[in-house]
PDB file of C-alpha atoms in Angstrom:
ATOM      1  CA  UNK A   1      71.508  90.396 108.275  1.00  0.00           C
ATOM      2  CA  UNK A   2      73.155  92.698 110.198  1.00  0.00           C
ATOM      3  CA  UNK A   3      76.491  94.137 109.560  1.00  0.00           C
ATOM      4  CA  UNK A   4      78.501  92.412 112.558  1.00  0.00           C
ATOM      5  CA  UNK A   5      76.962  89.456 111.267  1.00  0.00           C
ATOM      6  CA  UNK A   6      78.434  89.249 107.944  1.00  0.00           C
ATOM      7  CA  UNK A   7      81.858  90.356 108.810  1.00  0.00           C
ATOM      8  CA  UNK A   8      81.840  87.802 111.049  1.00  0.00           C
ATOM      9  CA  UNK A   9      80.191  84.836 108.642  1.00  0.00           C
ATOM     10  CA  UNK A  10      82.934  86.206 106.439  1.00  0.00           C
ATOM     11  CA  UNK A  11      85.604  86.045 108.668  1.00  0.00           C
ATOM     12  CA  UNK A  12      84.374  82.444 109.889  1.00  0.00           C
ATOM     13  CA  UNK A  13      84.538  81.098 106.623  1.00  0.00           C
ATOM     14  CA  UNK A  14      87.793  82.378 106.000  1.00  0.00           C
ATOM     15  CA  UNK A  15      89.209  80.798 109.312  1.00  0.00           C
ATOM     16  CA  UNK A  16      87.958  77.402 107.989  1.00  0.00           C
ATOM     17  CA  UNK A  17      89.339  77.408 104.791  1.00  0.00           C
ATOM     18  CA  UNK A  18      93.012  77.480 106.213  1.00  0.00           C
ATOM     19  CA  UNK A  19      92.970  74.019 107.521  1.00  0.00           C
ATOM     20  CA  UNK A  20      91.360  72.980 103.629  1.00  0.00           C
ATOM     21  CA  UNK A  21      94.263  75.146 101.983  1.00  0.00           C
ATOM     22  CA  UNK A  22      96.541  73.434 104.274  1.00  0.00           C
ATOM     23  CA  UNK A  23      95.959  69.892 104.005  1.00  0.00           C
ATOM     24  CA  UNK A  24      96.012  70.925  99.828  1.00  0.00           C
ATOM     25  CA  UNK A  25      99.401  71.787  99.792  1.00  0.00           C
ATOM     26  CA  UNK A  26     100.222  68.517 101.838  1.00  0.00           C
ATOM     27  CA  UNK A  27      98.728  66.759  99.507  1.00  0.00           C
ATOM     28  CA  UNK A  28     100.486  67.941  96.474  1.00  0.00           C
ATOM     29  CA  UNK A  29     103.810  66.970  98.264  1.00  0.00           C
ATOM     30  CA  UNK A  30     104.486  71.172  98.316  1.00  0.00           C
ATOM     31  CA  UNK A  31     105.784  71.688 101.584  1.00  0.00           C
ATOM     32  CA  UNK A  32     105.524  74.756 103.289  1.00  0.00           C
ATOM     33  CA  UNK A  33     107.935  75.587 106.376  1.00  0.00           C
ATOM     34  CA  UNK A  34     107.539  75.971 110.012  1.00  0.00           C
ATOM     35  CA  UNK A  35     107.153  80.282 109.577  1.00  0.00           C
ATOM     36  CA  UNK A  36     104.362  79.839 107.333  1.00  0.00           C
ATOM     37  CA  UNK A  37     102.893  77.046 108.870  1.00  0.00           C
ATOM     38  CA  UNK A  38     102.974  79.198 112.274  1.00  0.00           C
ATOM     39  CA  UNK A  39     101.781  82.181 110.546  1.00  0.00           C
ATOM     40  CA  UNK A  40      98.622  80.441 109.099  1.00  0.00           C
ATOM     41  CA  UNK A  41      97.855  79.494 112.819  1.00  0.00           C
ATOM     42  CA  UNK A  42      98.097  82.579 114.557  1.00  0.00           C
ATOM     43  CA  UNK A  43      96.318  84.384 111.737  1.00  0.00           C
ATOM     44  CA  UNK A  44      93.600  81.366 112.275  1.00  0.00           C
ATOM     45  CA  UNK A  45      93.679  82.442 116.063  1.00  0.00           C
ATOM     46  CA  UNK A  46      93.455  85.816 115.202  1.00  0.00           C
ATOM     47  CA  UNK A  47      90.550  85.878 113.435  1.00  0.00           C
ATOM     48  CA  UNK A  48      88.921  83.595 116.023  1.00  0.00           C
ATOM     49  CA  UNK A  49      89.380  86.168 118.284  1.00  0.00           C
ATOM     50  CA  UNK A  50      88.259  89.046 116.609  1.00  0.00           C
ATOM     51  CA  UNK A  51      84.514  86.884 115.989  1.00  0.00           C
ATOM     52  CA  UNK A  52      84.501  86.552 119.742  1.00  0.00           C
ATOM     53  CA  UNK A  53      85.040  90.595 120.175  1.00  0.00           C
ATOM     54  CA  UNK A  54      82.109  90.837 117.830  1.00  0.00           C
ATOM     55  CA  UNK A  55      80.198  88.541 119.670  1.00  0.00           C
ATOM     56  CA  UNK A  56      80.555  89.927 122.751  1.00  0.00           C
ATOM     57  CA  UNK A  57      80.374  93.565 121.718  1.00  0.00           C
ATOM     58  CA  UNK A  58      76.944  92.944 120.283  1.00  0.00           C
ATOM     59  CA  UNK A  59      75.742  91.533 123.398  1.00  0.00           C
ATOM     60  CA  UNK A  60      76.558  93.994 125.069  1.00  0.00           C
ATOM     61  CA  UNK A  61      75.662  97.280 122.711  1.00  0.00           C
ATOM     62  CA  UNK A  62      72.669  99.138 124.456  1.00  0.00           C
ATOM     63  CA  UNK A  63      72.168 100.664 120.751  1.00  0.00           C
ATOM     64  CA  UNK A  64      70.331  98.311 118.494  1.00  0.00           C
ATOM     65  CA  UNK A  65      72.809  99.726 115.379  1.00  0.00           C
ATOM     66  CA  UNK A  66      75.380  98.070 116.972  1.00  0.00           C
TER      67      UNK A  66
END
């Protein structure tokens, strides 16, 4: 697999296990507050993001390394 791949399977899975260590700490009646709630989604976004910029650099690279 090549390397933009991984980085972004890894970065994928990472983004989807928010929502699972989310609804966790609901679950265990810890509550967490607004800042780190809003944190967790713009690092969600973030990430999101950054797979997209993969995506589209690697459509775009005229060298096959890329």
């Amino acid at each position: 697999m090549r390397p933009l791949h991984s980085i972004a399977a890894i970065a994928l899975s990472a983004v989807l296990g928010v929502p699972v260590a989310f609804a966790q700490l609901i679950k265990s009646d810890q509550k967490i507050d607004n800042a780190d709630a809003a944190a967790m989604k713009q690092l969600a976004q973030a990430n999101l993001a950054e797979i997209e910029a993969g995506k589209l650099a690697a459509a775009k690279a005229q060298s096959p390394d890329v």
